[in-house]
Amino acid sequence: QRLFSKDVIAFLFFLMVSALFWVIMSLNKISDSYFDANIKYINVPKDIEFSAELPSSISIKLKDRGIVLWTLFHNSQDSLVFDFEKHPEIHNNGKITIRTATEFEGQIKERIPNTTTILDYEPNFINIEKGALKSKKVTVSLVRDITCDDQFCFSDSASVSPKKITIFAPVDIIDNIDTVYTDVLRARDLTDTLVQEVKVVMPNRCKTDRPTVEATVPVEIYIEGLLMVPVKVINVPPHYNVKTIPNEVSVKYNIGKSKFGTIRPSSFQLYIDYNDIIGSNSKRQFITVDRSPSGVINYKLSPESVEYLIQ
C-alpha cells in the first residue's frame, strides 16, 4: 500500500507552489520595517564624564520592497559612527541635544539603495549631559609574576615608561589616587631582558590619556663571586676591646654579570653584638649580615660564626 496517493502528492505540490508565489509577492510588496544599528563613539574627550549612559544603538524605520529590506537586514553589520570632534560645543555646554537624523542620515543613505525611504528614528534625539573631570599625574606601578631561568637573574629593578600618566576623574575620586597599577605581567624562565606593552588598569570612573605603558624587566646571566669581609663588634663599652677569631670571613655570592665589578668587601657589613656575648655562655657567636649589595641573589658566609676575645 502506498503511503501517499496521487491526489495527496498533487495537493502538496500545488500547496508548495502557492506558498512560493505568496513569498515572491510578499517580497515584491512595498512595506516598512525597523532595523537596529549599533553606534560607535570615537574621539571621546578624556576630560568629561557623561551623567547618563549614551545609547549603544538606534532603530531605523525603512520603507521599500520586501526583498530589498530583507537584503538590508542580512547585510547590515557596520556601526554608525558618532564623532565627538564634530561637536566642540560639548565643552562649552553642560547639556546638548543632537537630532538623530542630522547625525546619522548621511551615513545611513550611503548604505541603502535610492529606492529605500527613511521613515523614522528611535530615539529621535541623543541627549548628552556632561560633568567636568579633574586631571592629575599619577605613578604607574608594575604588577608582575616573573621568574628567571637557572643561572639568570634580574640585573636591575623592573620599570615602566612613562613612570607617570595623566588620569581624569571626578574631584572626590581623583584626590584619593596617587598610584595606578598595571595588569599582571607574567613570564617564566627568562633568559634575556623582557620589554613588553602592558595595560594600565583604571579605577572606576577614571580615564587616562595613556592606556598602556612599556614595561622593562632587565635580565642577565649571573656569576659567582668570593670576598673576604671583616667582622665588626658593635655596642662595645668604653675601655673594652673585643676581637673576633677569625677577624674576617669569606662571603660567596651570586650577582648579575654587569654588576660584578662593583662589589667590594665594604659592600657587605657583618657584625656580632657585645650584648649577645654578655648574655651567652657560648664561646662562639653567629654573624649578622647588616648590609649586602643591591642585586646580590644569595650569599653564604664561611664560617657562619666566630669566636671572640674580650680584652
PDB file of C-alpha atoms in Angstrom:
ATOM      1  CA  GLN A   1       0.000   0.000   0.000  1.00  0.00           C
ATOM      2  CA  ARG A   2       1.404   3.401  -0.989  1.00  0.00           C
ATOM      3  CA  LEU A   3       1.978   5.940   1.764  1.00  0.00           C
ATOM      4  CA  PHE A   4       0.618   8.841  -0.310  1.00  0.00           C
ATOM      5  CA  SER A   5      -1.973   8.727  -3.090  1.00  0.00           C
ATOM      6  CA  LYS A   6      -1.505  10.674  -6.318  1.00  0.00           C
ATOM      7  CA  ASP A   7      -4.154  13.152  -5.190  1.00  0.00           C
ATOM      8  CA  VAL A   8      -2.260  13.881  -1.963  1.00  0.00           C
ATOM      9  CA  ILE A   9       1.023  14.355  -3.813  1.00  0.00           C
ATOM     10  CA  ALA A  10      -0.636  16.710  -6.294  1.00  0.00           C
ATOM     11  CA  PHE A  11      -2.192  18.688  -3.454  1.00  0.00           C
ATOM     12  CA  LEU A  12       1.139  19.073  -1.692  1.00  0.00           C
ATOM     13  CA  PHE A  13       2.807  20.152  -4.932  1.00  0.00           C
ATOM     14  CA  PHE A  14       0.279  22.875  -5.631  1.00  0.00           C
ATOM     15  CA  LEU A  15       0.427  23.960  -1.968  1.00  0.00           C
ATOM     16  CA  MET A  16       4.200  24.427  -2.232  1.00  0.00           C
ATOM     17  CA  VAL A  17       3.839  26.338  -5.498  1.00  0.00           C
ATOM     18  CA  SER A  18       1.187  28.579  -3.940  1.00  0.00           C
ATOM     19  CA  ALA A  19       3.393  29.236  -0.909  1.00  0.00           C
ATOM     20  CA  LEU A  20       6.299  30.090  -3.200  1.00  0.00           C
ATOM     21  CA  PHE A  21       4.178  32.571  -5.161  1.00  0.00           C
ATOM     22  CA  TRP A  22       2.969  34.087  -1.899  1.00  0.00           C
ATOM     23  CA  VAL A  23       6.559  34.589  -0.699  1.00  0.00           C
ATOM     24  CA  ILE A  24       7.561  36.146  -4.029  1.00  0.00           C
ATOM     25  CA  MET A  25       4.578  38.512  -3.965  1.00  0.00           C
ATOM     26  CA  SER A  26       5.314  39.452  -0.355  1.00  0.00           C
ATOM     27  CA  LEU A  27       8.955  40.211  -1.134  1.00  0.00           C
ATOM     28  CA  ASN A  28       7.907  42.470  -4.007  1.00  0.00           C
ATOM     29  CA  LYS A  29       5.289  44.280  -1.947  1.00  0.00           C
ATOM     30  CA  ILE A  30       6.117  47.699  -0.542  1.00  0.00           C
ATOM     31  CA  SER A  31       6.401  47.509   3.251  1.00  0.00           C
ATOM     32  CA  ASP A  32       8.243  49.080   6.151  1.00  0.00           C
ATOM     33  CA  SER A  33      10.304  47.650   8.980  1.00  0.00           C
ATOM     34  CA  TYR A  34      12.592  48.704  11.843  1.00  0.00           C
ATOM     35  CA  PHE A  35      16.302  47.880  11.776  1.00  0.00           C
ATOM     36  CA  ASP A  36      18.725  48.210  14.703  1.00  0.00           C
ATOM     37  CA  ALA A  37      22.124  49.800  14.091  1.00  0.00           C
ATOM     38  CA  ASN A  38      24.934  49.939  16.654  1.00  0.00           C
ATOM     39  CA  ILE A  39      26.596  53.282  17.438  1.00  0.00           C
ATOM     40  CA  LYS A  40      30.371  53.605  17.729  1.00  0.00           C
ATOM     41  CA  TYR A  41      31.601  56.682  19.627  1.00  0.00           C
ATOM     42  CA  ILE A  42      35.038  57.983  18.620  1.00  0.00           C
ATOM     43  CA  ASN A  43      37.331  60.798  19.815  1.00  0.00           C
ATOM     44  CA  VAL A  44      35.533  60.878  23.164  1.00  0.00           C
ATOM     45  CA  PRO A  45      37.015  63.720  25.288  1.00  0.00           C
ATOM     46  CA  LYS A  46      39.030  62.466  28.239  1.00  0.00           C
ATOM     47  CA  ASP A  47      38.213  65.413  30.467  1.00  0.00           C
ATOM     48  CA  ILE A  48      34.440  64.951  30.642  1.00  0.00           C
ATOM     49  CA  GLU A  49      32.145  62.413  32.257  1.00  0.00           C
ATOM     50  CA  PHE A  50      28.685  61.565  30.961  1.00  0.00           C
ATOM     51  CA  SER A  51      25.892  61.908  33.506  1.00  0.00           C
ATOM     52  CA  ALA A  52      23.787  59.291  31.698  1.00  0.00           C
ATOM     53  CA  GLU A  53      24.771  56.330  29.563  1.00  0.00           C
ATOM     54  CA  LEU A  54      24.832  57.106  25.856  1.00  0.00           C
ATOM     55  CA  PRO A  55      22.627  54.936  23.607  1.00  0.00           C
ATOM     56  CA  SER A  56      24.512  51.992  22.154  1.00  0.00           C
ATOM     57  CA  SER A  57      22.155  51.632  19.159  1.00  0.00           C
ATOM     58  CA  ILE A  58      19.240  53.217  17.333  1.00  0.00           C
ATOM     59  CA  SER A  59      16.243  51.762  15.483  1.00  0.00           C
ATOM     60  CA  ILE A  60      15.682  52.999  11.930  1.00  0.00           C
ATOM     61  CA  LYS A  61      12.320  52.573  10.174  1.00  0.00           C
ATOM     62  CA  LEU A  62      12.814  51.955   6.434  1.00  0.00           C
ATOM     63  CA  LYS A  63      10.320  51.587   3.564  1.00  0.00           C
ATOM     64  CA  ASP A  64      10.936  49.616   0.356  1.00  0.00           C
ATOM     65  CA  ARG A  65      10.131  46.325  -1.344  1.00  0.00           C
ATOM     66  CA  GLY A  66      10.302  43.349   0.973  1.00  0.00           C
ATOM     67  CA  ILE A  67      13.210  41.769  -0.902  1.00  0.00           C
ATOM     68  CA  VAL A  68      15.260  44.971  -0.509  1.00  0.00           C
ATOM     69  CA  LEU A  69      14.525  45.219   3.214  1.00  0.00           C
ATOM     70  CA  TRP A  70      15.332  41.525   3.669  1.00  0.00           C
ATOM     71  CA  THR A  71      18.699  42.055   1.945  1.00  0.00           C
ATOM     72  CA  LEU A  72      19.466  45.128   4.067  1.00  0.00           C
ATOM     73  CA  PHE A  73      18.629  43.245   7.261  1.00  0.00           C
ATOM     74  CA  HIS A  74      21.027  40.411   6.471  1.00  0.00           C
ATOM     75  CA  ASN A  75      23.888  42.552   5.120  1.00  0.00           C
ATOM     76  CA  SER A  76      23.916  45.479   7.564  1.00  0.00           C
ATOM     77  CA  GLN A  77      26.770  44.964  10.045  1.00  0.00           C
ATOM     78  CA  ASP A  78      28.818  48.181  10.227  1.00  0.00           C
ATOM     79  CA  SER A  79      28.208  50.518  13.136  1.00  0.00           C
ATOM     80  CA  LEU A  80      27.146  54.122  12.751  1.00  0.00           C
ATOM     81  CA  VAL A  81      29.912  56.494  13.868  1.00  0.00           C
ATOM     82  CA  PHE A  82      29.396  59.376  16.303  1.00  0.00           C
ATOM     83  CA  ASP A  83      32.488  61.614  16.192  1.00  0.00           C
ATOM     84  CA  PHE A  84      32.852  63.954  19.170  1.00  0.00           C
ATOM     85  CA  GLU A  85      35.359  66.093  17.272  1.00  0.00           C
ATOM     86  CA  LYS A  86      32.419  67.307  15.172  1.00  0.00           C
ATOM     87  CA  HIS A  87      30.734  68.597  18.329  1.00  0.00           C
ATOM     88  CA  PRO A  88      33.106  71.054  20.055  1.00  0.00           C
ATOM     89  CA  GLU A  89      30.051  72.635  21.693  1.00  0.00           C
ATOM     90  CA  ILE A  90      30.063  69.820  24.258  1.00  0.00           C
ATOM     91  CA  HIS A  91      32.980  71.573  26.024  1.00  0.00           C
ATOM     92  CA  ASN A  92      31.026  74.812  26.460  1.00  0.00           C
ATOM     93  CA  ASN A  93      27.655  73.398  27.467  1.00  0.00           C
ATOM     94  CA  GLY A  94      26.626  71.172  30.309  1.00  0.00           C
ATOM     95  CA  LYS A  95      23.973  69.520  28.129  1.00  0.00           C
ATOM     96  CA  ILE A  96      23.430  69.270  24.388  1.00  0.00           C
ATOM     97  CA  THR A  97      20.692  67.604  22.331  1.00  0.00           C
ATOM     98  CA  ILE A  98      21.506  66.180  18.904  1.00  0.00           C
ATOM     99  CA  ARG A  99      18.926  65.120  16.319  1.00  0.00           C
ATOM    100  CA  THR A 100      19.476  61.502  15.321  1.00  0.00           C
ATOM    101  CA  ALA A 101      18.502  62.268  11.719  1.00  0.00           C
ATOM    102  CA  THR A 102      21.031  65.104  11.455  1.00  0.00           C
ATOM    103  CA  GLU A 103      23.834  62.970  12.891  1.00  0.00           C
ATOM    104  CA  PHE A 104      23.333  59.679  11.068  1.00  0.00           C
ATOM    105  CA  GLU A 105      21.184  60.222   7.969  1.00  0.00           C
ATOM    106  CA  GLY A 106      24.172  60.776   5.690  1.00  0.00           C
ATOM    107  CA  GLN A 107      25.834  57.547   6.870  1.00  0.00           C
ATOM    108  CA  ILE A 108      22.608  55.579   6.503  1.00  0.00           C
ATOM    109  CA  LYS A 109      21.905  56.821   2.969  1.00  0.00           C
ATOM    110  CA  GLU A 110      25.362  55.646   1.904  1.00  0.00           C
ATOM    111  CA  ARG A 111      24.338  52.098   2.856  1.00  0.00           C
ATOM    112  CA  ILE A 112      20.814  51.874   1.417  1.00  0.00           C
ATOM    113  CA  PRO A 113      19.522  51.934  -2.193  1.00  0.00           C
ATOM    114  CA  ASN A 114      17.978  55.071  -3.656  1.00  0.00           C
ATOM    115  CA  THR A 115      14.576  53.358  -3.597  1.00  0.00           C
ATOM    116  CA  THR A 116      14.626  52.992   0.197  1.00  0.00           C
ATOM    117  CA  THR A 117      12.964  55.704   2.261  1.00  0.00           C
ATOM    118  CA  ILE A 118      13.874  56.551   5.863  1.00  0.00           C
ATOM    119  CA  LEU A 119      10.629  56.990   7.809  1.00  0.00           C
ATOM    120  CA  ASP A 120      11.641  57.347  11.435  1.00  0.00           C
ATOM    121  CA  TYR A 121      14.320  57.010  14.107  1.00  0.00           C
ATOM    122  CA  GLU A 122      14.100  55.717  17.635  1.00  0.00           C
ATOM    123  CA  PRO A 123      15.268  57.623  19.608  1.00  0.00           C
ATOM    124  CA  ASN A 124      14.842  60.854  17.641  1.00  0.00           C
ATOM    125  CA  PHE A 125      17.316  62.705  19.847  1.00  0.00           C
ATOM    126  CA  ILE A 126      20.555  61.901  21.673  1.00  0.00           C
ATOM    127  CA  ASN A 127      20.925  63.830  24.907  1.00  0.00           C
ATOM    128  CA  ILE A 128      24.472  64.318  26.155  1.00  0.00           C
ATOM    129  CA  GLU A 129      24.976  65.604  29.692  1.00  0.00           C
ATOM    130  CA  LYS A 130      28.490  66.123  30.917  1.00  0.00           C
ATOM    131  CA  GLY A 131      30.299  66.775  34.140  1.00  0.00           C
ATOM    132  CA  ALA A 132      33.810  68.207  34.334  1.00  0.00           C
ATOM    133  CA  LEU A 133      36.662  65.933  35.355  1.00  0.00           C
ATOM    134  CA  LYS A 134      39.879  66.909  37.133  1.00  0.00           C
ATOM    135  CA  SER A 135      43.237  65.815  35.737  1.00  0.00           C
ATOM    136  CA  LYS A 136      46.208  64.572  37.724  1.00  0.00           C
ATOM    137  CA  LYS A 137      49.600  62.959  37.118  1.00  0.00           C
ATOM    138  CA  VAL A 138      49.909  59.657  38.990  1.00  0.00           C
ATOM    139  CA  THR A 139      52.595  56.995  39.323  1.00  0.00           C
ATOM    140  CA  VAL A 140      52.247  53.720  37.422  1.00  0.00           C
ATOM    141  CA  SER A 141      53.205  50.616  39.411  1.00  0.00           C
ATOM    142  CA  LEU A 142      54.052  47.418  37.544  1.00  0.00           C
ATOM    143  CA  VAL A 143      52.374  44.249  38.824  1.00  0.00           C
ATOM    144  CA  ARG A 144      54.399  41.218  37.775  1.00  0.00           C
ATOM    145  CA  ASP A 145      54.729  37.479  38.222  1.00  0.00           C
ATOM    146  CA  ILE A 146      58.079  36.662  36.610  1.00  0.00           C
ATOM    147  CA  THR A 147      60.817  34.079  37.093  1.00  0.00           C
ATOM    148  CA  CYS A 148      64.271  33.676  35.564  1.00  0.00           C
ATOM    149  CA  ASP A 149      65.812  30.526  34.172  1.00  0.00           C
ATOM    150  CA  ASP A 150      68.632  28.780  36.021  1.00  0.00           C
ATOM    151  CA  GLN A 151      71.875  30.794  36.029  1.00  0.00           C
ATOM    152  CA  PHE A 152      69.954  34.003  35.197  1.00  0.00           C
ATOM    153  CA  CYS A 153      68.805  36.832  37.441  1.00  0.00           C
ATOM    154  CA  PHE A 154      67.208  40.281  37.472  1.00  0.00           C
ATOM    155  CA  SER A 155      70.056  42.692  36.793  1.00  0.00           C
ATOM    156  CA  ASP A 156      68.079  45.708  37.991  1.00  0.00           C
ATOM    157  CA  SER A 157      64.615  46.745  39.173  1.00  0.00           C
ATOM    158  CA  ALA A 158      61.728  46.386  36.735  1.00  0.00           C
ATOM    159  CA  SER A 159      60.456  49.708  35.393  1.00  0.00           C
ATOM    160  CA  VAL A 160      57.728  51.225  33.260  1.00  0.00           C
ATOM    161  CA  SER A 161      57.819  54.054  30.735  1.00  0.00           C
ATOM    162  CA  PRO A 162      56.373  56.553  31.225  1.00  0.00           C
ATOM    163  CA  LYS A 163      56.616  56.393  35.009  1.00  0.00           C
ATOM    164  CA  LYS A 164      53.627  58.723  35.363  1.00  0.00           C
ATOM    165  CA  ILE A 165      50.463  59.167  33.324  1.00  0.00           C
ATOM    166  CA  THR A 166      47.615  61.668  33.369  1.00  0.00           C
ATOM    167  CA  ILE A 167      44.266  60.443  34.627  1.00  0.00           C
ATOM    168  CA  PHE A 168      40.866  62.166  34.604  1.00  0.00           C
ATOM    169  CA  ALA A 169      38.242  61.611  37.298  1.00  0.00           C
ATOM    170  CA  PRO A 170      35.708  63.452  39.478  1.00  0.00           C
ATOM    171  CA  VAL A 171      37.312  65.555  42.218  1.00  0.00           C
ATOM    172  CA  ASP A 172      36.092  63.350  45.076  1.00  0.00           C
ATOM    173  CA  ILE A 173      37.757  60.334  43.461  1.00  0.00           C
ATOM    174  CA  ILE A 174      40.959  61.723  41.973  1.00  0.00           C
ATOM    175  CA  ASP A 175      42.119  63.331  45.223  1.00  0.00           C
ATOM    176  CA  ASN A 176      42.485  59.848  46.747  1.00  0.00           C
ATOM    177  CA  ILE A 177      44.513  58.372  43.885  1.00  0.00           C
ATOM    178  CA  ASP A 178      48.303  58.693  43.720  1.00  0.00           C
ATOM    179  CA  THR A 179      49.130  55.366  42.071  1.00  0.00           C
ATOM    180  CA  VAL A 180      47.536  53.207  39.400  1.00  0.00           C
ATOM    181  CA  TYR A 181      48.536  49.626  38.629  1.00  0.00           C
ATOM    182  CA  THR A 182      49.077  47.553  35.519  1.00  0.00           C
ATOM    183  CA  ASP A 183      47.644  44.235  34.524  1.00  0.00           C
ATOM    184  CA  VAL A 184      49.781  41.363  35.834  1.00  0.00           C
ATOM    185  CA  LEU A 185      52.812  40.872  33.587  1.00  0.00           C
ATOM    186  CA  ARG A 186      53.557  37.163  33.589  1.00  0.00           C
ATOM    187  CA  ALA A 187      56.647  35.406  32.255  1.00  0.00           C
ATOM    188  CA  ARG A 188      58.535  32.255  33.122  1.00  0.00           C
ATOM    189  CA  ASP A 189      62.175  31.175  32.860  1.00  0.00           C
ATOM    190  CA  LEU A 190      63.500  34.369  31.278  1.00  0.00           C
ATOM    191  CA  THR A 191      66.993  34.326  29.793  1.00  0.00           C
ATOM    192  CA  ASP A 192      67.024  37.877  28.471  1.00  0.00           C
ATOM    193  CA  THR A 193      65.595  41.308  29.242  1.00  0.00           C
ATOM    194  CA  LEU A 194      61.831  41.483  28.706  1.00  0.00           C
ATOM    195  CA  VAL A 195      60.300  44.582  27.091  1.00  0.00           C
ATOM    196  CA  GLN A 196      56.524  44.490  26.664  1.00  0.00           C
ATOM    197  CA  GLU A 197      53.493  46.765  26.477  1.00  0.00           C
ATOM    198  CA  VAL A 198      51.169  46.253  29.434  1.00  0.00           C
ATOM    199  CA  LYS A 199      47.691  47.644  30.058  1.00  0.00           C
ATOM    200  CA  VAL A 200      47.059  50.158  32.839  1.00  0.00           C
ATOM    201  CA  VAL A 201      44.052  49.241  34.994  1.00  0.00           C
ATOM    202  CA  MET A 202      41.857  52.288  35.565  1.00  0.00           C
ATOM    203  CA  PRO A 203      39.907  52.683  38.816  1.00  0.00           C
ATOM    204  CA  ASN A 204      36.154  53.098  38.495  1.00  0.00           C
ATOM    205  CA  ARG A 205      35.062  56.374  36.807  1.00  0.00           C
ATOM    206  CA  CYS A 206      38.652  57.185  35.809  1.00  0.00           C
ATOM    207  CA  LYS A 207      40.024  57.764  32.318  1.00  0.00           C
ATOM    208  CA  THR A 208      43.558  58.121  31.019  1.00  0.00           C
ATOM    209  CA  ASP A 209      45.385  59.524  28.035  1.00  0.00           C
ATOM    210  CA  ARG A 210      47.775  56.552  28.106  1.00  0.00           C
ATOM    211  CA  PRO A 211      46.013  53.137  28.307  1.00  0.00           C
ATOM    212  CA  THR A 212      49.307  51.179  28.140  1.00  0.00           C
ATOM    213  CA  VAL A 213      52.895  51.604  29.288  1.00  0.00           C
ATOM    214  CA  GLU A 214      56.109  49.886  28.266  1.00  0.00           C
ATOM    215  CA  ALA A 215      57.445  47.534  30.933  1.00  0.00           C
ATOM    216  CA  THR A 216      61.122  46.608  31.083  1.00  0.00           C
ATOM    217  CA  VAL A 217      62.410  43.720  33.200  1.00  0.00           C
ATOM    218  CA  PRO A 218      66.246  43.563  32.980  1.00  0.00           C
ATOM    219  CA  VAL A 219      67.600  40.002  32.984  1.00  0.00           C
ATOM    220  CA  GLU A 220      71.148  38.736  32.596  1.00  0.00           C
ATOM    221  CA  ILE A 221      73.330  35.755  33.451  1.00  0.00           C
ATOM    222  CA  TYR A 222      74.764  35.758  36.958  1.00  0.00           C
ATOM    223  CA  ILE A 223      78.243  34.763  38.084  1.00  0.00           C
ATOM    224  CA  GLU A 224      79.735  33.706  41.414  1.00  0.00           C
ATOM    225  CA  GLY A 225      81.959  35.959  43.482  1.00  0.00           C
ATOM    226  CA  LEU A 226      84.063  35.438  46.618  1.00  0.00           C
ATOM    227  CA  LEU A 227      85.320  38.086  49.039  1.00  0.00           C
ATOM    228  CA  MET A 228      86.974  38.215  52.448  1.00  0.00           C
ATOM    229  CA  VAL A 229      84.890  40.563  54.624  1.00  0.00           C
ATOM    230  CA  PRO A 230      85.838  41.824  58.131  1.00  0.00           C
ATOM    231  CA  VAL A 231      83.554  41.116  61.114  1.00  0.00           C
ATOM    232  CA  LYS A 232      82.853  44.074  63.403  1.00  0.00           C
ATOM    233  CA  VAL A 233      81.755  44.071  67.051  1.00  0.00           C
ATOM    234  CA  ILE A 234      79.072  46.600  67.974  1.00  0.00           C
ATOM    235  CA  ASN A 235      77.872  48.038  71.300  1.00  0.00           C
ATOM    236  CA  VAL A 236      81.277  47.548  72.963  1.00  0.00           C
ATOM    237  CA  PRO A 237      81.505  49.594  76.212  1.00  0.00           C
ATOM    238  CA  PRO A 238      84.276  52.183  76.608  1.00  0.00           C
ATOM    239  CA  HIS A 239      87.648  50.838  77.767  1.00  0.00           C
ATOM    240  CA  TYR A 240      86.838  47.380  76.351  1.00  0.00           C
ATOM    241  CA  ASN A 241      88.267  45.790  73.263  1.00  0.00           C
ATOM    242  CA  VAL A 242      86.689  42.754  71.593  1.00  0.00           C
ATOM    243  CA  LYS A 243      88.358  40.849  68.780  1.00  0.00           C
ATOM    244  CA  THR A 244      86.802  38.118  66.632  1.00  0.00           C
ATOM    245  CA  ILE A 245      88.614  34.948  65.670  1.00  0.00           C
ATOM    246  CA  PRO A 246      88.906  34.984  62.720  1.00  0.00           C
ATOM    247  CA  ASN A 247      88.589  38.719  62.162  1.00  0.00           C
ATOM    248  CA  GLU A 248      87.219  38.212  58.642  1.00  0.00           C
ATOM    249  CA  VAL A 249      85.203  35.503  56.873  1.00  0.00           C
ATOM    250  CA  SER A 250      84.658  34.535  53.261  1.00  0.00           C
ATOM    251  CA  VAL A 251      81.419  35.569  51.575  1.00  0.00           C
ATOM    252  CA  LYS A 252      80.392  33.631  48.491  1.00  0.00           C
ATOM    253  CA  TYR A 253      77.658  35.320  46.462  1.00  0.00           C
ATOM    254  CA  ASN A 254      75.903  35.402  43.079  1.00  0.00           C
ATOM    255  CA  ILE A 255      75.290  38.612  41.156  1.00  0.00           C
ATOM    256  CA  GLY A 256      74.485  39.752  37.632  1.00  0.00           C
ATOM    257  CA  LYS A 257      77.452  39.941  35.310  1.00  0.00           C
ATOM    258  CA  SER A 258      77.137  43.698  34.743  1.00  0.00           C
ATOM    259  CA  LYS A 259      77.458  44.463  38.484  1.00  0.00           C
ATOM    260  CA  PHE A 260      80.187  42.004  39.352  1.00  0.00           C
ATOM    261  CA  GLY A 261      82.986  44.587  39.204  1.00  0.00           C
ATOM    262  CA  THR A 262      81.167  46.960  41.582  1.00  0.00           C
ATOM    263  CA  ILE A 263      81.226  44.621  44.596  1.00  0.00           C
ATOM    264  CA  ARG A 264      83.821  45.353  47.292  1.00  0.00           C
ATOM    265  CA  PRO A 265      84.339  43.960  50.823  1.00  0.00           C
ATOM    266  CA  SER A 266      82.825  47.224  52.112  1.00  0.00           C
ATOM    267  CA  SER A 267      79.646  46.400  50.164  1.00  0.00           C
ATOM    268  CA  PHE A 268      78.872  43.900  52.929  1.00  0.00           C
ATOM    269  CA  GLN A 269      78.618  44.767  56.601  1.00  0.00           C
ATOM    270  CA  LEU A 270      78.964  41.906  59.103  1.00  0.00           C
ATOM    271  CA  TYR A 271      78.885  42.108  62.882  1.00  0.00           C
ATOM    272  CA  ILE A 272      78.378  40.403  66.223  1.00  0.00           C
ATOM    273  CA  ASP A 273      76.773  42.222  69.175  1.00  0.00           C
ATOM    274  CA  TYR A 274      78.574  42.663  72.526  1.00  0.00           C
ATOM    275  CA  ASN A 275      75.196  42.471  74.298  1.00  0.00           C
ATOM    276  CA  ASP A 276      74.696  38.992  72.857  1.00  0.00           C
ATOM    277  CA  ILE A 277      78.136  37.970  74.104  1.00  0.00           C
ATOM    278  CA  ILE A 278      77.351  39.033  77.681  1.00  0.00           C
ATOM    279  CA  GLY A 279      74.086  37.136  77.698  1.00  0.00           C
ATOM    280  CA  SER A 280      75.517  33.941  76.245  1.00  0.00           C
ATOM    281  CA  ASN A 281      77.520  31.040  77.649  1.00  0.00           C
ATOM    282  CA  SER A 282      78.786  30.065  74.209  1.00  0.00           C
ATOM    283  CA  LYS A 283      82.320  30.783  73.061  1.00  0.00           C
ATOM    284  CA  ARG A 284      81.027  31.464  69.549  1.00  0.00           C
ATOM    285  CA  GLN A 285      78.593  33.996  68.130  1.00  0.00           C
ATOM    286  CA  PHE A 286      76.688  33.784  64.868  1.00  0.00           C
ATOM    287  CA  ILE A 287      77.402  36.613  62.451  1.00  0.00           C
ATOM    288  CA  THR A 288      74.659  39.054  61.489  1.00  0.00           C
ATOM    289  CA  VAL A 289      74.621  40.485  57.962  1.00  0.00           C
ATOM    290  CA  ASP A 290      73.647  44.123  58.422  1.00  0.00           C
ATOM    291  CA  ARG A 291      74.048  45.108  54.789  1.00  0.00           C
ATOM    292  CA  SER A 292      74.502  43.376  51.442  1.00  0.00           C
ATOM    293  CA  PRO A 293      74.832  44.879  47.950  1.00  0.00           C
ATOM    294  CA  SER A 294      71.777  45.541  45.797  1.00  0.00           C
ATOM    295  CA  GLY A 295      71.468  42.870  43.139  1.00  0.00           C
ATOM    296  CA  VAL A 296      73.057  40.038  45.125  1.00  0.00           C
ATOM    297  CA  ILE A 297      70.853  36.958  44.673  1.00  0.00           C
ATOM    298  CA  ASN A 298      72.119  34.954  47.602  1.00  0.00           C
ATOM    299  CA  TYR A 299      75.205  34.731  49.747  1.00  0.00           C
ATOM    300  CA  LYS A 300      76.836  32.275  52.113  1.00  0.00           C
ATOM    301  CA  LEU A 301      79.278  33.000  54.945  1.00  0.00           C
ATOM    302  CA  SER A 302      82.113  30.676  55.813  1.00  0.00           C
ATOM    303  CA  PRO A 303      82.316  30.276  58.729  1.00  0.00           C
ATOM    304  CA  GLU A 304      78.880  31.454  59.854  1.00  0.00           C
ATOM    305  CA  SER A 305      80.047  32.063  63.448  1.00  0.00           C
ATOM    306  CA  VAL A 306      83.226  33.309  65.095  1.00  0.00           C
ATOM    307  CA  GLU A 307      84.931  33.069  68.457  1.00  0.00           C
ATOM    308  CA  TYR A 308      85.673  36.247  70.372  1.00  0.00           C
ATOM    309  CA  LEU A 309      88.284  37.584  72.756  1.00  0.00           C
ATOM    310  CA  ILE A 310      87.474  40.338  75.284  1.00  0.00           C
ATOM    311  CA  GLN A 311      90.422  42.478  76.367  1.00  0.00           C
TER     312      GLN A 311
END
